[in-house]
Amino acid sequence: MSATIGTVSETVYFDTVSLRLFRNDLTLSVHEGQWCLETPEGPVRFAGSGSVVPPSLSRLVRAYTRDDDLVAVARIGDGGTAELHAVLDHRIVRPSRPPDDSARGVALHYVRAQIAALAAADLAVRQDGPDAVHRMRVATRRLRGVFSAYARVLGGRRLLKALSDELRWLGGELGPARDIEVQWARSRPWAGERANACFATLSDEARERVRCALDGRRYLQLLTALDVLEVVLSEKPRRQWPTAARRPAKRVLPHLARVVAEKVDARVAAVAVLPAGPERDRAVHGVRKAAKRLRYALEAGAGVLPVGAKPALRAFQDLLGEFQDAVVARELVRALEVTDRTLAVVLEQETANADRCVAELPAAWHDLRRALCPIWHPGATRPKGSVMSSAGRAELVS
């Protein structure tokens, strides 16, 4: 849909009535039959005509529009982006939210960032962007992690538990696509025609599962619930917050992060007494899940926690990730049910790899626990060189 007034060709911009796209730094427009969705990662272009947004474009932005109708909201001549902002900015209420160093303020800042990351990853997944499923899965885990670690300052434990359950469901729908992607890359040195054909089939099935989840009503309800949570936490009068939520984050979050770390400590100790076998593997997987919760608790409070654990945390998580990949690869080789000698060697290697990771786990946790000493002993000083820059904090879980 485009219009010509004299010699001026107009660009028509589409959005929801409440400008959901514009508020998230996206614009959707049509000019002389060419549709364009401008995103922070670059433009997405579609050919089309008429006054109705192509269904393929509507689907791309579903995480933002929540299925609200996309209607014409502005007609711009040669003024471009500046004119668009002049036309639309006054329609957006942007509440002033100065930095808040309260425990709830710090945790809520992280929650907002992950809700935004979830929507951005949704857009990338729908475009088959590289690593998009992984980014989306991580956003769900980060939200679950902060809900679990800092429920005391966010409040509404029952609501947070319900949201965490839905985020776990979404992560489960995304999981196979990501796992297959990782295992296919891992298997390339040995995968023959049969294995590659198997991976291709599994990948198609997993991608269809993701598509169905993102197009479903349950996912839409989850996104809406997250929006409601953010608004409620933002607008509730401070005097009604729990006492811990109102206190300075640097006095509250270290204690809550320590609780998460203590759970990792207990699980690592439990693994040490188990022989190799399915029970041990399940226990190590439990350590991995607890370590992820610790990872996200540290990230959410990185600006106020008195620790600089990035290298030790990275080493610990890499070890657990390698264990998980080895176990999954081992099961995959067994599932192929062939007697090929190459696969038998791979099976032996992956089994040995998993055992090595378990053997190295106590030492890796010892290093990480030492780096986390200040949250166990609040009077302790930071380890030398542990102060992270803002870039370092951002890389904590990259």
mmCIF file of C-alpha atoms in Angstrom:
data_model
loop_
_atom_site.group_PDB
_atom_site.id
_atom_site.type_symbol
_atom_site.label_atom_id
_atom_site.label_comp_id
_atom_site.label_asym_id
_atom_site.label_seq_id
_atom_site.Cartn_x
_atom_site.Cartn_y
_atom_site.Cartn_z
ATOM 1 C CA MET A 1 0.000 0.000 0.000
ATOM 2 C CA SER A 2 1.545 3.298 -1.022
ATOM 3 C CA ALA A 3 0.130 6.599 -2.053
ATOM 4 C CA THR A 4 1.331 9.425 -4.256
ATOM 5 C CA ILE A 5 0.535 13.038 -3.433
ATOM 6 C CA GLY A 6 1.788 15.255 -6.222
ATOM 7 C CA THR A 7 5.319 13.960 -6.742
ATOM 8 C CA VAL A 8 5.810 12.755 -3.183
ATOM 9 C CA SER A 9 5.677 8.982 -2.688
ATOM 10 C CA GLU A 10 4.536 7.994 0.781
ATOM 11 C CA THR A 11 5.700 5.181 3.008
ATOM 12 C CA VAL A 12 2.906 3.761 5.118
ATOM 13 C CA TYR A 13 3.799 2.384 8.559
ATOM 14 C CA PHE A 14 1.840 -0.388 10.252
ATOM 15 C CA ASP A 15 1.668 -1.233 13.920
ATOM 16 C CA THR A 16 -0.788 -2.204 16.609
ATOM 17 C CA VAL A 17 -3.003 0.526 18.023
ATOM 18 C CA SER A 18 -0.781 0.644 21.117
ATOM 19 C CA LEU A 19 2.381 0.761 18.946
ATOM 20 C CA ARG A 20 3.831 -2.475 20.249
ATOM 21 C CA LEU A 21 6.400 -2.622 17.425
ATOM 22 C CA PHE A 22 7.504 0.997 17.659
ATOM 23 C CA ARG A 23 7.903 0.706 21.434
ATOM 24 C CA ASN A 24 10.340 -2.168 20.851
ATOM 25 C CA ASP A 25 12.418 -0.405 18.180
ATOM 26 C CA LEU A 26 10.777 -2.197 15.260
ATOM 27 C CA THR A 27 9.034 -0.605 12.279
ATOM 28 C CA LEU A 28 6.889 -2.266 9.638
ATOM 29 C CA SER A 29 6.242 -0.339 6.439
ATOM 30 C CA VAL A 30 5.233 -0.642 2.812
ATOM 31 C CA HIS A 31 6.521 1.538 -0.011
ATOM 32 C CA GLU A 32 5.662 1.017 -3.682
ATOM 33 C CA GLY A 33 4.696 -2.592 -3.123
ATOM 34 C CA GLN A 34 7.710 -3.495 -1.001
ATOM 35 C CA TRP A 35 7.155 -4.431 2.646
ATOM 36 C CA CYS A 36 10.005 -3.917 5.095
ATOM 37 C CA LEU A 37 10.376 -4.895 8.731
ATOM 38 C CA GLU A 38 13.244 -2.915 10.275
ATOM 39 C CA THR A 39 14.825 -4.704 13.222
ATOM 40 C CA PRO A 40 17.935 -4.002 15.317
ATOM 41 C CA GLU A 41 19.642 -6.813 13.363
ATOM 42 C CA GLY A 42 18.691 -5.369 9.963
ATOM 43 C CA PRO A 43 15.755 -5.208 7.549
ATOM 44 C CA VAL A 44 13.480 -8.070 6.496
ATOM 45 C CA ARG A 45 11.866 -7.457 3.096
ATOM 46 C CA PHE A 46 8.795 -8.964 1.431
ATOM 47 C CA ALA A 47 7.097 -8.243 -1.853
ATOM 48 C CA GLY A 48 3.384 -7.579 -1.627
ATOM 49 C CA SER A 49 0.568 -5.229 -2.372
ATOM 50 C CA GLY A 50 -2.640 -3.959 -0.875
ATOM 51 C CA SER A 51 -3.413 -2.646 2.578
ATOM 52 C CA VAL A 52 -3.147 -5.917 4.503
ATOM 53 C CA VAL A 53 0.108 -7.003 6.102
ATOM 54 C CA PRO A 54 1.300 -10.304 4.555
ATOM 55 C CA PRO A 55 0.616 -13.232 6.932
ATOM 56 C CA SER A 56 4.301 -14.203 6.832
ATOM 57 C CA LEU A 57 5.229 -10.802 8.241
ATOM 58 C CA SER A 58 2.481 -10.871 10.853
ATOM 59 C CA ARG A 59 3.779 -14.220 12.042
ATOM 60 C CA LEU A 60 7.327 -12.895 12.382
ATOM 61 C CA VAL A 61 6.313 -10.227 14.889
ATOM 62 C CA ARG A 62 3.820 -12.272 16.891
ATOM 63 C CA ALA A 63 5.955 -12.118 20.027
ATOM 64 C CA TYR A 64 5.470 -8.351 19.966
ATOM 65 C CA THR A 65 1.939 -7.921 18.617
ATOM 66 C CA ARG A 66 0.302 -10.746 20.639
ATOM 67 C CA ASP A 67 -2.020 -11.191 17.620
ATOM 68 C CA ASP A 68 -3.349 -7.617 17.839
ATOM 69 C CA ASP A 69 -4.351 -6.255 14.428
ATOM 70 C CA LEU A 70 -1.670 -4.436 12.458
ATOM 71 C CA VAL A 71 -3.120 -1.185 11.095
ATOM 72 C CA ALA A 72 -1.754 1.882 9.317
ATOM 73 C CA VAL A 73 -0.466 4.293 11.969
ATOM 74 C CA ALA A 74 1.508 6.836 9.920
ATOM 75 C CA ARG A 75 2.074 8.051 6.371
ATOM 76 C CA ILE A 76 5.490 9.555 5.834
ATOM 77 C CA GLY A 77 6.833 11.413 2.820
ATOM 78 C CA ASP A 78 10.532 12.220 2.511
ATOM 79 C CA GLY A 79 11.056 12.860 6.212
ATOM 80 C CA GLY A 80 12.105 9.297 6.980
ATOM 81 C CA THR A 81 12.739 8.127 10.523
ATOM 82 C CA ALA A 82 12.846 11.626 12.016
ATOM 83 C CA GLU A 83 9.373 12.407 10.700
ATOM 84 C CA LEU A 84 8.086 9.055 11.912
ATOM 85 C CA HIS A 85 9.291 9.789 15.444
ATOM 86 C CA ALA A 86 7.732 13.251 15.275
ATOM 87 C CA VAL A 87 4.394 11.647 14.399
ATOM 88 C CA LEU A 88 4.451 8.749 16.890
ATOM 89 C CA ASP A 89 6.626 9.636 19.875
ATOM 90 C CA HIS A 90 3.929 11.651 21.629
ATOM 91 C CA ARG A 91 1.637 8.593 21.587
ATOM 92 C CA ILE A 92 3.979 6.555 23.727
ATOM 93 C CA VAL A 93 4.073 6.913 27.473
ATOM 94 C CA ARG A 94 7.624 6.225 28.558
ATOM 95 C CA PRO A 95 7.619 6.265 32.356
ATOM 96 C CA SER A 96 10.753 7.571 33.972
ATOM 97 C CA ARG A 97 12.487 4.673 35.656
ATOM 98 C CA PRO A 98 15.757 5.908 37.146
ATOM 99 C CA PRO A 99 18.310 3.332 38.265
ATOM 100 C CA ASP A 100 17.162 1.651 41.433
ATOM 101 C CA ASP A 101 19.728 -0.067 43.647
ATOM 102 C CA SER A 102 17.122 -1.843 45.754
ATOM 103 C CA ALA A 103 17.084 -5.625 45.726
ATOM 104 C CA ARG A 104 13.860 -5.664 43.729
ATOM 105 C CA GLY A 105 15.080 -2.918 41.396
ATOM 106 C CA VAL A 106 18.205 -4.871 40.425
ATOM 107 C CA ALA A 107 16.330 -8.146 39.955
ATOM 108 C CA LEU A 108 13.532 -6.466 38.016
ATOM 109 C CA HIS A 109 16.011 -4.792 35.672
ATOM 110 C CA TYR A 110 17.288 -8.252 34.760
ATOM 111 C CA VAL A 111 13.754 -9.627 34.339
ATOM 112 C CA ARG A 112 12.898 -6.836 31.900
ATOM 113 C CA ALA A 113 16.032 -7.511 29.881
ATOM 114 C CA GLN A 114 15.229 -11.222 29.572
ATOM 115 C CA ILE A 115 11.608 -10.634 28.550
ATOM 116 C CA ALA A 116 12.943 -8.405 25.767
ATOM 117 C CA ALA A 117 15.561 -11.028 24.859
ATOM 118 C CA LEU A 118 12.874 -13.699 24.612
ATOM 119 C CA ALA A 119 10.897 -11.647 22.071
ATOM 120 C CA ALA A 120 14.024 -10.819 20.072
ATOM 121 C CA ALA A 121 15.025 -14.496 19.982
ATOM 122 C CA ASP A 122 11.495 -15.411 18.834
ATOM 123 C CA LEU A 123 11.913 -13.123 15.836
ATOM 124 C CA ALA A 124 15.291 -14.704 15.051
ATOM 125 C CA VAL A 125 13.933 -18.263 15.401
ATOM 126 C CA ARG A 126 11.138 -17.522 12.937
ATOM 127 C CA GLN A 127 13.791 -16.351 10.458
ATOM 128 C CA ASP A 128 15.929 -19.459 11.059
ATOM 129 C CA GLY A 129 18.684 -17.233 12.435
ATOM 130 C CA PRO A 130 21.963 -18.833 13.534
ATOM 131 C CA ASP A 131 21.948 -19.912 17.173
ATOM 132 C CA ALA A 132 18.433 -18.453 17.547
ATOM 133 C CA VAL A 133 16.910 -21.476 19.276
ATOM 134 C CA HIS A 134 19.797 -21.487 21.740
ATOM 135 C CA ARG A 135 19.309 -17.777 22.476
ATOM 136 C CA MET A 136 15.628 -18.320 23.105
ATOM 137 C CA ARG A 137 16.257 -21.298 25.333
ATOM 138 C CA VAL A 138 18.808 -19.336 27.368
ATOM 139 C CA ALA A 139 16.310 -16.482 27.850
ATOM 140 C CA THR A 140 13.802 -18.949 29.320
ATOM 141 C CA ARG A 141 16.460 -20.356 31.636
ATOM 142 C CA ARG A 142 17.589 -16.929 32.760
ATOM 143 C CA LEU A 143 14.053 -15.990 33.697
ATOM 144 C CA ARG A 144 13.532 -19.234 35.580
ATOM 145 C CA GLY A 145 16.860 -18.728 37.301
ATOM 146 C CA VAL A 146 16.106 -15.234 38.570
ATOM 147 C CA PHE A 147 12.572 -16.238 39.580
ATOM 148 C CA SER A 148 14.015 -19.091 41.637
ATOM 149 C CA ALA A 149 16.990 -17.304 43.196
ATOM 150 C CA TYR A 150 15.349 -13.972 43.912
ATOM 151 C CA ALA A 151 11.707 -14.894 44.526
ATOM 152 C CA ARG A 152 12.009 -13.394 47.993
ATOM 153 C CA VAL A 153 12.518 -9.882 46.587
ATOM 154 C CA LEU A 154 10.312 -10.217 43.521
ATOM 155 C CA GLY A 155 7.379 -11.479 45.584
ATOM 156 C CA GLY A 156 4.434 -13.573 44.426
ATOM 157 C CA ARG A 157 6.122 -16.949 44.802
ATOM 158 C CA ARG A 158 3.057 -18.819 43.546
ATOM 159 C CA LEU A 159 2.886 -16.683 40.398
ATOM 160 C CA LEU A 160 6.622 -17.022 39.812
ATOM 161 C CA LYS A 161 6.335 -20.797 40.192
ATOM 162 C CA ALA A 162 3.495 -20.908 37.646
ATOM 163 C CA LEU A 163 5.507 -18.783 35.200
ATOM 164 C CA SER A 164 8.583 -20.945 35.751
ATOM 165 C CA ASP A 165 6.546 -24.050 34.941
ATOM 166 C CA GLU A 166 5.416 -22.493 31.656
ATOM 167 C CA LEU A 167 8.955 -21.397 30.836
ATOM 168 C CA ARG A 168 10.097 -24.972 31.513
ATOM 169 C CA TRP A 169 7.456 -26.173 29.061
ATOM 170 C CA LEU A 170 8.726 -23.747 26.422
ATOM 171 C CA GLY A 171 12.317 -24.792 27.036
ATOM 172 C CA GLY A 172 11.229 -28.398 26.573
ATOM 173 C CA GLU A 173 9.720 -27.585 23.195
ATOM 174 C CA LEU A 174 12.934 -25.839 22.135
ATOM 175 C CA GLY A 175 15.294 -28.413 23.614
ATOM 176 C CA PRO A 176 15.291 -31.136 20.936
ATOM 177 C CA ALA A 177 16.066 -28.661 18.149
ATOM 178 C CA ARG A 178 19.074 -27.325 20.042
ATOM 179 C CA ASP A 179 20.290 -30.749 21.198
ATOM 180 C CA ILE A 180 20.141 -32.149 17.669
ATOM 181 C CA GLU A 181 22.027 -29.131 16.364
ATOM 182 C CA VAL A 182 24.811 -29.699 18.914
ATOM 183 C CA GLN A 183 25.004 -33.449 18.414
ATOM 184 C CA TRP A 184 24.992 -33.230 14.630
ATOM 185 C CA ALA A 185 27.992 -30.897 14.773
ATOM 186 C CA ARG A 186 29.691 -33.180 17.303
ATOM 187 C CA SER A 187 29.144 -36.277 15.168
ATOM 188 C CA ARG A 188 30.498 -34.913 11.884
ATOM 189 C CA PRO A 189 33.935 -36.568 12.269
ATOM 190 C CA TRP A 190 32.351 -40.001 12.352
ATOM 191 C CA ALA A 191 28.783 -39.702 11.021
ATOM 192 C CA GLY A 192 28.188 -41.684 7.893
ATOM 193 C CA GLU A 193 25.282 -41.500 5.468
ATOM 194 C CA ARG A 194 22.933 -43.339 7.811
ATOM 195 C CA ALA A 195 23.699 -41.050 10.766
ATOM 196 C CA ASN A 196 23.346 -37.889 8.680
ATOM 197 C CA ALA A 197 20.010 -39.042 7.312
ATOM 198 C CA CYS A 198 18.865 -39.728 10.864
ATOM 199 C CA PHE A 199 19.940 -36.271 12.013
ATOM 200 C CA ALA A 200 18.203 -34.604 9.073
ATOM 201 C CA THR A 201 14.924 -36.301 9.916
ATOM 202 C CA LEU A 202 15.214 -35.518 13.620
ATOM 203 C CA SER A 203 16.084 -31.895 12.843
ATOM 204 C CA ASP A 204 13.017 -31.430 10.635
ATOM 205 C CA GLU A 205 10.770 -32.934 13.301
ATOM 206 C CA ALA A 206 12.280 -30.765 16.033
ATOM 207 C CA ARG A 207 11.945 -27.568 13.982
ATOM 208 C CA GLU A 208 8.292 -28.359 13.327
ATOM 209 C CA ARG A 209 7.795 -28.855 17.051
ATOM 210 C CA VAL A 210 9.281 -25.391 17.707
ATOM 211 C CA ARG A 211 7.082 -23.822 15.044
ATOM 212 C CA CYS A 212 3.924 -25.352 16.503
ATOM 213 C CA ALA A 213 4.859 -24.170 19.990
ATOM 214 C CA LEU A 214 5.516 -20.575 18.903
ATOM 215 C CA ASP A 215 2.282 -20.428 16.909
ATOM 216 C CA GLY A 216 0.221 -21.887 19.741
ATOM 217 C CA ARG A 217 -2.079 -20.234 22.245
ATOM 218 C CA ARG A 218 -0.152 -21.468 25.290
ATOM 219 C CA TYR A 219 2.982 -19.580 24.247
ATOM 220 C CA LEU A 220 1.000 -16.415 23.629
ATOM 221 C CA GLN A 221 -0.514 -16.659 27.097
ATOM 222 C CA LEU A 222 2.979 -17.050 28.572
ATOM 223 C CA LEU A 223 4.218 -13.883 26.868
ATOM 224 C CA THR A 224 1.174 -11.974 28.089
ATOM 225 C CA ALA A 225 1.681 -13.251 31.649
ATOM 226 C CA LEU A 226 5.309 -12.076 31.583
ATOM 227 C CA ASP A 227 4.164 -8.635 30.455
ATOM 228 C CA VAL A 228 1.641 -8.484 33.278
ATOM 229 C CA LEU A 229 4.293 -9.530 35.792
ATOM 230 C CA GLU A 230 6.638 -6.761 34.646
ATOM 231 C CA VAL A 231 3.908 -4.139 34.911
ATOM 232 C CA VAL A 232 2.790 -5.317 38.356
ATOM 233 C CA LEU A 233 6.341 -5.373 39.720
ATOM 234 C CA SER A 234 7.093 -1.969 38.195
ATOM 235 C CA GLU A 235 3.964 -0.162 39.321
ATOM 236 C CA LYS A 236 3.301 -1.600 42.756
ATOM 237 C CA PRO A 237 3.979 1.133 45.351
ATOM 238 C CA ARG A 238 7.339 0.688 47.011
ATOM 239 C CA ARG A 239 5.812 0.792 50.487
ATOM 240 C CA GLN A 240 3.946 -2.431 49.629
ATOM 241 C CA TRP A 241 7.101 -4.323 48.705
ATOM 242 C CA PRO A 242 8.480 -6.953 51.095
ATOM 243 C CA THR A 243 11.096 -5.535 53.447
ATOM 244 C CA ALA A 244 13.902 -7.460 51.737
ATOM 245 C CA ALA A 245 12.863 -6.063 48.355
ATOM 246 C CA ARG A 246 13.247 -2.477 49.583
ATOM 247 C CA ARG A 247 16.690 -2.997 51.066
ATOM 248 C CA PRO A 248 19.873 -2.238 49.050
ATOM 249 C CA ALA A 249 20.640 -5.047 46.638
ATOM 250 C CA LYS A 250 24.244 -5.325 47.807
ATOM 251 C CA ARG A 251 22.957 -6.300 51.271
ATOM 252 C CA VAL A 252 20.322 -8.819 50.142
ATOM 253 C CA LEU A 253 21.342 -10.521 46.894
ATOM 254 C CA PRO A 254 24.652 -12.010 48.147
ATOM 255 C CA HIS A 255 22.763 -14.018 50.774
ATOM 256 C CA LEU A 256 20.225 -15.253 48.220
ATOM 257 C CA ALA A 257 22.982 -16.160 45.750
ATOM 258 C CA ARG A 258 24.756 -18.089 48.522
ATOM 259 C CA VAL A 259 21.640 -20.223 49.030
ATOM 260 C CA VAL A 260 21.804 -21.183 45.351
ATOM 261 C CA ALA A 261 25.539 -21.934 45.594
ATOM 262 C CA GLU A 262 25.010 -24.142 48.651
ATOM 263 C CA LYS A 263 22.655 -26.330 46.614
ATOM 264 C CA VAL A 264 25.385 -26.832 44.028
ATOM 265 C CA ASP A 265 27.813 -27.677 46.844
ATOM 266 C CA ALA A 266 25.501 -30.361 48.202
ATOM 267 C CA ARG A 267 24.919 -31.918 44.792
ATOM 268 C CA VAL A 268 28.623 -32.066 43.938
ATOM 269 C CA ALA A 269 29.266 -33.844 47.251
ATOM 270 C CA ALA A 270 26.517 -36.368 46.467
ATOM 271 C CA VAL A 271 28.044 -37.233 43.074
ATOM 272 C CA ALA A 272 31.412 -38.079 44.653
ATOM 273 C CA VAL A 273 30.048 -41.196 46.406
ATOM 274 C CA LEU A 274 28.243 -42.681 43.413
ATOM 275 C CA PRO A 275 29.706 -45.349 41.088
ATOM 276 C CA ALA A 276 29.516 -44.968 37.321
ATOM 277 C CA GLY A 277 26.051 -45.690 36.030
ATOM 278 C CA PRO A 278 22.637 -44.168 35.338
ATOM 279 C CA GLU A 279 22.199 -42.907 38.918
ATOM 280 C CA ARG A 280 25.502 -41.049 38.773
ATOM 281 C CA ASP A 281 24.629 -39.574 35.392
ATOM 282 C CA ARG A 282 21.314 -38.297 36.741
ATOM 283 C CA ALA A 283 23.101 -36.804 39.732
ATOM 284 C CA VAL A 284 25.603 -34.970 37.522
ATOM 285 C CA HIS A 285 22.717 -33.671 35.452
ATOM 286 C CA GLY A 286 21.260 -32.356 38.708
ATOM 287 C CA VAL A 287 24.533 -30.549 39.382
ATOM 288 C CA ARG A 288 24.361 -29.064 35.901
ATOM 289 C CA LYS A 289 20.852 -27.704 36.465
ATOM 290 C CA ALA A 290 21.805 -26.251 39.839
ATOM 291 C CA ALA A 291 24.925 -24.698 38.315
ATOM 292 C CA LYS A 292 22.832 -22.988 35.660
ATOM 293 C CA ARG A 293 20.625 -21.485 38.365
ATOM 294 C CA LEU A 294 23.762 -20.237 40.092
ATOM 295 C CA ARG A 295 25.071 -18.848 36.831
ATOM 296 C CA TYR A 296 21.949 -16.786 36.243
ATOM 297 C CA ALA A 297 21.724 -15.666 39.866
ATOM 298 C CA LEU A 298 25.277 -14.331 39.581
ATOM 299 C CA GLU A 299 24.524 -12.659 36.291
ATOM 300 C CA ALA A 300 21.359 -10.996 37.549
ATOM 301 C CA GLY A 301 23.218 -9.561 40.527
ATOM 302 C CA ALA A 302 26.570 -9.026 38.818
ATOM 303 C CA GLY A 303 26.531 -5.292 39.487
ATOM 304 C CA VAL A 304 26.253 -5.713 43.262
ATOM 305 C CA LEU A 305 27.608 -9.155 44.165
ATOM 306 C CA PRO A 306 31.103 -9.015 45.709
ATOM 307 C CA VAL A 307 32.536 -11.747 43.489
ATOM 308 C CA GLY A 308 34.348 -12.078 40.201
ATOM 309 C CA ALA A 309 33.877 -15.732 39.367
ATOM 310 C CA LYS A 310 33.787 -15.647 35.601
ATOM 311 C CA PRO A 311 36.839 -17.848 34.754
ATOM 312 C CA ALA A 312 36.043 -20.484 37.381
ATOM 313 C CA LEU A 313 32.349 -20.434 36.500
ATOM 314 C CA ARG A 314 33.150 -20.853 32.817
ATOM 315 C CA ALA A 315 35.436 -23.817 33.521
ATOM 316 C CA PHE A 316 32.869 -25.485 35.780
ATOM 317 C CA GLN A 317 30.040 -25.076 33.305
ATOM 318 C CA ASP A 318 32.176 -26.157 30.347
ATOM 319 C CA LEU A 319 32.982 -29.357 32.221
ATOM 320 C CA LEU A 320 29.313 -30.040 32.950
ATOM 321 C CA GLY A 321 28.345 -29.186 29.373
ATOM 322 C CA GLU A 322 30.960 -31.564 28.006
ATOM 323 C CA PHE A 323 29.666 -34.309 30.288
ATOM 324 C CA GLN A 324 26.102 -33.773 29.064
ATOM 325 C CA ASP A 325 27.156 -33.770 25.414
ATOM 326 C CA ALA A 326 29.164 -36.961 25.921
ATOM 327 C CA VAL A 327 26.234 -38.738 27.592
ATOM 328 C CA VAL A 328 23.797 -37.689 24.858
ATOM 329 C CA ALA A 329 26.280 -38.684 22.140
ATOM 330 C CA ARG A 330 26.795 -42.056 23.797
ATOM 331 C CA GLU A 331 23.061 -42.739 23.844
ATOM 332 C CA LEU A 332 22.793 -41.635 20.228
ATOM 333 C CA VAL A 333 25.475 -44.064 19.096
ATOM 334 C CA ARG A 334 23.738 -46.874 20.968
ATOM 335 C CA ALA A 335 20.432 -45.960 19.334
ATOM 336 C CA LEU A 336 21.928 -46.418 15.862
ATOM 337 C CA GLU A 337 22.166 -50.139 16.625
ATOM 338 C CA VAL A 338 25.017 -50.905 14.263
ATOM 339 C CA THR A 339 28.146 -52.969 14.766
ATOM 340 C CA ASP A 340 30.457 -50.672 12.829
ATOM 341 C CA ARG A 341 33.893 -50.590 14.504
ATOM 342 C CA THR A 342 34.129 -46.815 14.104
ATOM 343 C CA LEU A 343 30.977 -46.329 16.128
ATOM 344 C CA ALA A 344 32.200 -48.751 18.763
ATOM 345 C CA VAL A 345 35.334 -46.623 19.159
ATOM 346 C CA VAL A 346 33.206 -43.477 19.390
ATOM 347 C CA LEU A 347 31.096 -45.120 22.095
ATOM 348 C CA GLU A 348 34.218 -45.979 24.084
ATOM 349 C CA GLN A 349 35.577 -42.452 23.679
ATOM 350 C CA GLU A 350 32.374 -40.767 24.792
ATOM 351 C CA THR A 351 32.088 -43.054 27.810
ATOM 352 C CA ALA A 352 35.667 -42.242 28.807
ATOM 353 C CA ASN A 353 34.993 -38.557 28.212
ATOM 354 C CA ALA A 354 31.986 -38.595 30.563
ATOM 355 C CA ASP A 355 34.003 -40.402 33.242
ATOM 356 C CA ARG A 356 36.837 -37.861 32.922
ATOM 357 C CA CYS A 357 34.412 -34.965 33.413
ATOM 358 C CA VAL A 358 33.032 -36.547 36.594
ATOM 359 C CA ALA A 359 36.542 -37.107 37.927
ATOM 360 C CA GLU A 360 37.449 -33.451 37.365
ATOM 361 C CA LEU A 361 34.220 -32.087 38.806
ATOM 362 C CA PRO A 362 35.274 -31.744 42.507
ATOM 363 C CA ALA A 363 38.401 -29.750 41.639
ATOM 364 C CA ALA A 364 36.490 -27.470 39.282
ATOM 365 C CA TRP A 365 33.870 -26.816 41.967
ATOM 366 C CA HIS A 366 36.607 -26.159 44.538
ATOM 367 C CA ASP A 367 38.016 -23.413 42.278
ATOM 368 C CA LEU A 368 34.597 -21.887 41.747
ATOM 369 C CA ARG A 369 33.664 -22.069 45.416
ATOM 370 C CA ARG A 370 36.905 -20.269 46.297
ATOM 371 C CA ALA A 371 36.033 -17.523 43.803
ATOM 372 C CA LEU A 372 32.622 -17.259 45.465
ATOM 373 C CA CYS A 373 34.154 -16.960 48.950
ATOM 374 C CA PRO A 374 32.816 -13.397 49.529
ATOM 375 C CA ILE A 375 29.198 -14.536 49.369
ATOM 376 C CA TRP A 376 29.886 -17.218 52.006
ATOM 377 C CA HIS A 377 31.907 -14.815 54.107
ATOM 378 C CA PRO A 378 30.551 -11.272 53.629
ATOM 379 C CA GLY A 379 33.539 -9.724 55.399
ATOM 380 C CA ALA A 380 36.015 -11.237 52.970
ATOM 381 C CA THR A 381 37.596 -9.112 50.291
ATOM 382 C CA ARG A 382 37.212 -9.737 46.588
ATOM 383 C CA PRO A 383 39.855 -11.976 45.069
ATOM 384 C CA LYS A 384 42.541 -9.900 43.397
ATOM 385 C CA GLY A 385 41.515 -8.832 39.905
ATOM 386 C CA SER A 386 37.941 -9.968 40.408
ATOM 387 C CA VAL A 387 36.159 -6.689 39.706
ATOM 388 C CA MET A 388 34.340 -7.100 36.409
ATOM 389 C CA SER A 389 33.731 -4.394 33.885
ATOM 390 C CA SER A 390 30.238 -3.978 32.484
ATOM 391 C CA ALA A 391 31.446 -5.848 29.385
ATOM 392 C CA GLY A 392 32.761 -8.647 31.571
ATOM 393 C CA ARG A 393 29.445 -8.940 33.390
ATOM 394 C CA ALA A 394 27.635 -9.123 30.048
ATOM 395 C CA GLU A 395 29.968 -11.960 28.990
ATOM 396 C CA LEU A 396 29.337 -13.913 32.184
ATOM 397 C CA VAL A 397 26.837 -16.196 30.417
ATOM 398 C CA SER A 398 27.707 -15.530 26.796
#
